[in-house]
Amino acid sequence: MKDTKAALKWIVKILKKRKINFEIRGGFAAKIYGSKRELADIDVEVKDVKDTETFFRDVKKYIVWGPKRYKDRNWDLLLLTLKYKGQYIDISGLGLIKIFNKKTKKWNKLGFNPSTSVKKEIYGIKIPVIPLQNLINYKKKLSRRVDLSDVKQILN
């Protein structure tokens, strides 16, 4: 059984303690904006981790994959996957993130500017979330069934 609330509070506490700029994206951001689908993981993008040794010490026993480059037909990014209380947490960033735009058939850079994040409250904590239009735009570019479903639910 996964405990999304506990996992979110845990990772946010670590990120804030280590003064790491981050933003919630993906399916969890979609849920914050109104998507009703089952959550697979919590997607967290980080700008940089100045003290990686300390950060990794904080999360080491929860690492299930990475950190290493992950590339499939949709994503090309540096990824670290954690599992806390049954909930997967994908931490990406620390460099270039690309998504494959199915409409143009080209790879697009997915930037992250912490100053544009929107503060949203969930589970009693305020967290920086990708702006709605940015989320919709990249989910439309990916055009996976799950992304198009998120967009449809968010806009209705």
XYZ file of N, CA and C in Angstrom:
468
model
N 0.852 -1.191 0.000
C 0.000 0.000 0.000
C 0.888 1.241 0.000
N 0.613 2.154 -0.910
C 1.453 3.346 -0.967
C 0.847 4.492 -0.162
N 1.739 5.249 0.442
C 1.333 6.400 1.240
C 1.895 7.663 0.572
N 1.147 8.182 -0.386
C 1.579 9.339 -1.172
C 1.799 10.556 -0.292
N 0.903 10.771 0.642
C 1.008 11.925 1.538
C 2.320 11.880 2.318
N 2.620 10.752 2.930
C 3.864 10.627 3.707
C 5.084 10.786 2.812
N 5.043 10.204 1.619
C 6.175 10.289 0.690
C 6.421 11.729 0.251
N 5.351 12.447 -0.061
C 5.505 13.844 -0.472
C 6.097 14.669 0.666
N 5.540 14.531 1.856
C 6.042 15.302 2.999
C 7.512 14.969 3.281
N 7.874 13.714 3.155
C 9.246 13.278 3.403
C 10.227 13.911 2.418
N 9.923 13.802 1.114
C 10.874 14.322 0.125
C 10.919 15.851 0.154
N 9.791 16.502 0.362
C 9.771 17.968 0.439
C 10.587 18.445 1.636
N 10.475 17.760 2.753
C 11.259 18.129 3.942
C 12.759 18.052 3.644
N 13.191 16.999 2.978
C 14.607 16.850 2.631
C 15.042 17.939 1.651
N 14.255 18.171 0.616
C 14.612 19.178 -0.391
C 14.705 20.566 0.230
N 13.757 20.893 1.094
C 13.792 22.210 1.741
C 14.957 22.315 2.713
N 15.209 21.254 3.474
C 16.332 21.261 4.420
C 17.658 21.475 3.689
N 17.792 20.888 2.511
C 19.027 20.995 1.722
C 19.018 22.217 0.787
N 17.952 23.033 0.897
C 17.822 24.256 0.078
C 17.950 23.958 -1.419
N 17.262 22.909 -1.847
C 17.269 22.490 -3.251
C 16.014 23.031 -3.923
N 16.199 23.829 -4.980
C 15.056 24.322 -5.754
C 14.424 23.143 -6.476
N 13.103 23.027 -6.345
C 12.399 21.912 -6.982
C 11.018 22.356 -7.439
N 10.429 21.503 -8.256
C 9.088 21.759 -8.770
C 8.411 20.411 -8.981
N 7.152 20.310 -8.587
C 6.354 19.110 -8.809
C 5.785 19.175 -10.217
N 5.914 18.066 -10.939
C 5.443 17.979 -12.325
C 4.689 16.677 -12.541
N 4.414 16.375 -13.775
C 3.845 15.086 -14.157
C 2.467 14.813 -13.590
N 2.222 13.525 -13.329
C 0.904 13.091 -12.885
C 0.461 13.682 -11.567
N 1.410 13.900 -10.644
C 1.020 14.488 -9.362
C 0.582 15.942 -9.555
N 1.302 16.679 -10.401
C 0.883 18.055 -10.713
C -0.493 18.026 -11.382
N -0.687 17.074 -12.290
C -1.993 16.959 -12.956
C -3.102 16.716 -11.931
N -2.833 15.872 -10.925
C -3.827 15.625 -9.877
C -4.120 16.899 -9.091
N -3.096 17.680 -8.818
C -3.292 18.946 -8.106
C -4.210 19.868 -8.902
N -4.079 19.816 -10.237
C -4.904 20.664 -11.099
C -6.242 20.026 -11.474
N -6.520 18.805 -11.009
C -7.853 18.246 -11.220
C -7.946 16.891 -11.892
N -6.850 16.287 -12.317
C -6.918 14.953 -12.914
C -7.309 13.939 -11.831
N -8.088 12.960 -12.216
C -8.598 11.972 -11.255
C -7.943 10.594 -11.401
N -7.004 10.439 -12.299
C -6.444 9.108 -12.554
C -5.559 8.625 -11.405
N -5.318 7.325 -11.405
C -4.442 6.696 -10.413
C -3.025 7.247 -10.562
N -2.417 7.593 -9.459
C -1.070 8.163 -9.471
C -0.021 7.060 -9.519
N 0.910 7.174 -10.457
C 2.011 6.208 -10.554
C 3.161 6.625 -9.642
N 3.571 7.882 -9.756
C 4.718 8.352 -8.986
C 4.605 9.848 -8.746
N 5.486 10.338 -7.907
C 5.596 11.778 -7.676
C 6.799 12.238 -8.486
N 6.565 13.104 -9.466
C 7.649 13.619 -10.304
C 8.142 14.935 -9.732
N 9.428 14.960 -9.406
C 10.048 16.146 -8.830
C 11.215 16.543 -9.716
N 11.198 17.759 -10.195
C 12.355 18.243 -10.935
C 13.151 19.144 -10.019
N 14.460 18.955 -10.032
C 15.350 19.783 -9.224
C 16.239 20.598 -10.153
N 16.555 21.796 -9.701
C 17.424 22.665 -10.484
C 18.866 22.196 -10.374
N 19.318 22.033 -9.153
C 20.655 21.503 -8.898
C 20.744 21.083 -7.443
N 21.702 20.254 -7.168
C 21.944 19.813 -5.802
C 23.385 20.172 -5.485
N 23.548 21.242 -4.716
C 24.897 21.734 -4.426
C 25.693 20.750 -3.567
N 25.048 20.116 -2.626
C 25.715 19.180 -1.739
C 25.144 17.791 -1.993
N 25.542 17.196 -3.113
C 24.963 15.907 -3.496
C 25.271 14.811 -2.486
N 26.436 14.851 -1.874
C 26.806 13.812 -0.909
C 25.817 13.763 0.253
N 25.483 14.906 0.806
C 24.545 14.967 1.926
C 23.147 14.551 1.477
N 22.722 15.025 0.323
C 21.403 14.666 -0.199
C 21.308 13.153 -0.387
N 22.313 12.554 -1.020
C 22.276 11.110 -1.247
C 22.323 10.324 0.057
N 22.987 10.851 1.052
C 22.997 10.200 2.356
C 21.570 10.185 2.933
N 20.825 11.273 2.711
C 19.442 11.370 3.195
C 18.508 10.347 2.540
N 18.743 10.047 1.255
C 17.795 9.210 0.498
C 18.338 7.825 0.143
N 19.584 7.561 0.462
C 20.277 6.354 -0.006
C 19.495 5.054 0.180
N 18.930 4.844 1.344
C 18.265 3.560 1.585
C 16.935 3.423 0.839
N 16.498 4.491 0.184
C 15.238 4.449 -0.569
C 15.452 4.431 -2.085
N 16.713 4.436 -2.531
C 17.010 4.453 -3.969
C 16.713 3.085 -4.574
N 15.913 3.089 -5.641
C 15.643 1.847 -6.368
C 16.257 1.879 -7.771
N 16.654 3.072 -8.232
C 17.279 3.183 -9.557
C 18.028 4.509 -9.659
N 19.200 4.460 -10.262
C 19.943 5.669 -10.558
C 20.799 6.124 -9.386
N 21.277 7.326 -9.466
C 21.015 8.288 -10.539
C 21.827 7.956 -11.779
N 21.112 7.917 -12.888
C 21.772 7.756 -14.179
C 20.843 8.226 -15.286
N 21.433 8.314 -16.457
C 20.681 8.791 -17.613
C 19.606 7.769 -17.959
N 18.408 8.253 -18.194
C 17.289 7.411 -18.595
C 16.801 7.920 -19.939
N 16.677 7.000 -20.890
C 16.157 7.396 -22.195
C 15.251 6.296 -22.723
N 14.054 6.723 -23.124
C 13.140 5.827 -23.823
C 12.542 6.616 -24.981
N 11.437 6.177 -25.519
C 10.891 6.885 -26.690
C 10.211 8.205 -26.341
N 10.026 8.493 -25.032
C 9.376 9.731 -24.601
C 10.297 10.680 -23.848
N 11.267 10.135 -23.117
C 12.078 10.925 -22.193
C 13.564 10.706 -22.409
N 14.348 11.744 -22.158
C 15.808 11.661 -22.115
C 16.238 12.573 -20.971
N 16.643 11.996 -19.842
C 16.928 12.794 -18.657
C 17.808 12.046 -17.664
N 18.364 12.790 -16.721
C 19.067 12.201 -15.591
C 17.997 11.920 -14.533
N 17.951 10.692 -14.040
C 16.846 10.279 -13.185
C 17.334 9.510 -11.958
N 16.683 9.776 -10.848
C 16.874 9.050 -9.598
C 15.484 8.628 -9.141
N 15.280 7.324 -8.946
C 13.980 6.836 -8.488
C 14.100 6.330 -7.058
N 13.207 6.831 -6.213
C 13.148 6.447 -4.806
C 11.821 5.738 -4.565
N 11.781 4.944 -3.495
C 10.507 4.355 -3.070
C 10.422 4.529 -1.565
N 9.419 5.313 -1.149
C 9.221 5.616 0.267
C 7.787 5.267 0.630
N 7.633 4.391 1.598
C 6.306 3.950 2.056
C 5.423 3.504 0.888
N 6.040 2.756 -0.045
C 5.308 2.199 -1.174
C 5.094 3.142 -2.339
N 5.447 4.415 -2.189
C 5.228 5.418 -3.232
C 6.542 5.699 -3.966
N 6.517 5.540 -5.289
C 7.687 5.885 -6.094
C 7.791 7.397 -6.219
N 9.029 7.879 -6.177
C 9.330 9.300 -6.361
C 10.427 9.377 -7.402
N 10.159 10.035 -8.527
C 11.161 10.235 -9.567
C 11.727 11.637 -9.436
N 13.024 11.705 -9.223
C 13.705 12.998 -9.156
C 14.525 13.137 -10.416
N 14.243 14.188 -11.169
C 14.947 14.403 -12.427
C 15.511 15.817 -12.453
N 16.300 16.046 -13.440
C 16.903 17.359 -13.595
C 18.404 17.271 -13.573
N 19.018 18.215 -12.881
C 20.470 18.276 -12.802
C 21.077 18.311 -14.193
N 20.410 18.961 -15.077
C 20.901 19.041 -16.443
C 19.744 19.077 -17.404
N 20.003 18.609 -18.565
C 19.046 18.707 -19.650
C 17.976 17.618 -19.580
N 16.736 18.048 -19.659
C 15.621 17.108 -19.779
C 15.006 17.346 -21.147
N 14.806 16.246 -21.871
C 14.168 16.344 -23.178
C 12.956 15.431 -23.204
N 11.928 15.893 -23.916
C 10.755 15.052 -24.169
C 10.592 14.933 -25.680
N 10.035 13.814 -26.111
C 9.822 13.620 -27.542
C 8.447 14.152 -27.909
N 8.442 15.136 -28.791
C 7.210 15.760 -29.251
C 6.645 14.896 -30.376
N 5.547 14.224 -30.109
C 4.977 13.305 -31.097
C 4.408 14.026 -32.313
N 4.064 15.293 -32.140
C 3.509 16.035 -33.275
C 4.592 16.441 -34.265
N 5.728 16.934 -33.745
C 6.810 17.381 -34.627
C 7.840 16.287 -34.889
N 7.763 15.199 -34.123
C 8.718 14.093 -34.208
C 10.140 14.534 -33.878
N 10.255 15.495 -32.946
C 11.557 16.010 -32.535
C 11.643 16.033 -31.018
N 12.880 16.000 -30.520
C 13.127 16.139 -29.097
C 13.072 17.613 -28.718
N 12.358 17.935 -27.648
C 12.245 19.303 -27.134
C 12.842 19.382 -25.743
N 13.595 20.441 -25.489
C 14.122 20.675 -24.148
C 12.971 21.068 -23.235
N 13.027 20.578 -22.028
C 12.010 20.911 -21.027
C 12.721 21.680 -19.926
N 12.594 22.981 -19.958
C 13.313 23.818 -19.011
C 12.628 23.900 -17.655
N 13.373 24.435 -16.709
C 12.842 24.609 -15.362
C 13.390 25.911 -14.810
N 12.485 26.824 -14.510
C 12.833 28.102 -13.913
C 12.056 28.199 -12.605
N 12.750 28.020 -11.465
C 12.043 28.012 -10.172
C 11.188 29.252 -9.924
N 11.534 30.370 -10.530
C 10.773 31.600 -10.279
C 9.384 31.568 -10.915
N 9.134 30.635 -11.840
C 7.810 30.574 -12.473
C 6.886 29.558 -11.809
N 7.411 28.779 -10.868
C 6.588 27.776 -10.179
C 5.412 28.438 -9.461
N 4.327 27.699 -9.368
C 3.123 28.164 -8.697
C 3.041 27.453 -7.352
N 2.818 28.200 -6.287
C 2.685 27.585 -4.958
C 1.271 27.033 -4.806
N 1.206 25.747 -4.491
C -0.074 25.080 -4.272
C -0.014 24.365 -2.937
N -1.155 24.298 -2.260
C -1.204 23.588 -0.987
C -1.851 22.225 -1.180
N -1.172 21.218 -0.660
C -1.702 19.860 -0.671
C -1.178 19.144 0.569
N -2.009 18.371 1.186
C -1.657 17.658 2.411
C -1.123 18.601 3.493
N -1.612 19.832 3.496
C -1.228 20.789 4.530
C 0.124 21.458 4.330
N 0.753 21.242 3.179
C 2.028 21.920 2.899
C 1.958 22.642 1.566
N 2.691 23.744 1.465
C 2.770 24.482 0.206
C 3.989 23.994 -0.558
N 3.756 23.694 -1.831
C 4.831 23.195 -2.670
C 4.845 23.924 -4.004
N 6.031 24.037 -4.617
C 6.108 24.648 -5.947
C 5.695 23.634 -7.017
N 4.759 24.044 -7.850
C 4.197 23.174 -8.887
C 4.394 23.846 -10.243
N 4.593 23.040 -11.267
C 4.714 23.559 -12.625
C 3.461 24.380 -12.952
N 3.618 25.536 -13.608
C 2.432 26.303 -13.995
C 1.511 25.470 -14.894
N 0.217 25.654 -14.731
C -0.779 24.862 -15.442
C -0.536 24.819 -16.946
N -0.329 25.969 -17.569
C -0.167 25.982 -19.027
C 1.087 25.229 -19.465
N 2.157 25.324 -18.684
C 3.383 24.576 -19.000
C 3.124 23.069 -18.919
N 2.378 22.658 -17.899
C 2.031 21.250 -17.748
C 1.213 20.769 -18.946
N 0.197 21.517 -19.290
C -0.648 21.158 -20.432
C 0.176 21.088 -21.705
N 1.041 22.075 -21.918
C 1.851 22.101 -23.137
C 2.737 20.875 -23.268
N 3.433 20.500 -22.191
C 4.339 19.357 -22.354
C 3.582 18.040 -22.414
N 2.432 17.955 -21.744
C 1.641 16.736 -21.835
C 1.051 16.576 -23.245
N 0.692 17.678 -23.880
C 0.214 17.607 -25.264
C 1.334 17.183 -26.206
N 2.536 17.653 -25.959
C 3.673 17.262 -26.801
C 3.966 15.777 -26.670
N 3.944 15.271 -25.441
C 4.189 13.841 -25.234
C 3.087 13.001 -25.881
N 1.856 13.452 -25.732
C 0.676 12.819 -26.358
C 0.504 11.337 -26.043
N 0.999 10.909 -24.883
C 0.698 9.546 -24.457
C -0.758 9.521 -23.997
N -1.352 8.374 -23.986
C -2.759 8.258 -23.575
C -2.977 8.872 -22.195
N -2.065 8.587 -21.262
C -2.195 9.089 -19.898
C -2.094 10.621 -19.866
N -1.223 11.186 -20.702
C -1.064 12.645 -20.739
C -2.295 13.322 -21.330
N -2.820 12.759 -22.398
C -4.010 13.344 -23.019
C -5.216 13.221 -22.093
N -5.281 12.133 -21.338
C -6.344 11.972 -20.348
C -6.226 13.037 -19.262
N -4.991 13.278 -18.783
C -4.774 14.333 -17.782
C -5.244 15.681 -18.305
N -4.840 16.024 -19.507
C -5.214 17.319 -20.105
C -6.720 17.454 -20.192
N -7.362 16.404 -20.678
C -8.834 16.429 -20.813
C -9.508 16.642 -19.463
N -9.043 15.921 -18.439
C -9.646 16.039 -17.110
C -9.382 17.416 -16.497
N -8.191 17.936 -16.707
C -7.836 19.247 -16.151
C -8.696 20.356 -16.780
N -8.900 20.243 -18.083
C -9.621 21.301 -18.798
C -11.134 21.199 -18.663
N -11.651 20.079 -18.193
C -13.113 19.923 -18.045
C -13.561 20.203 -16.648
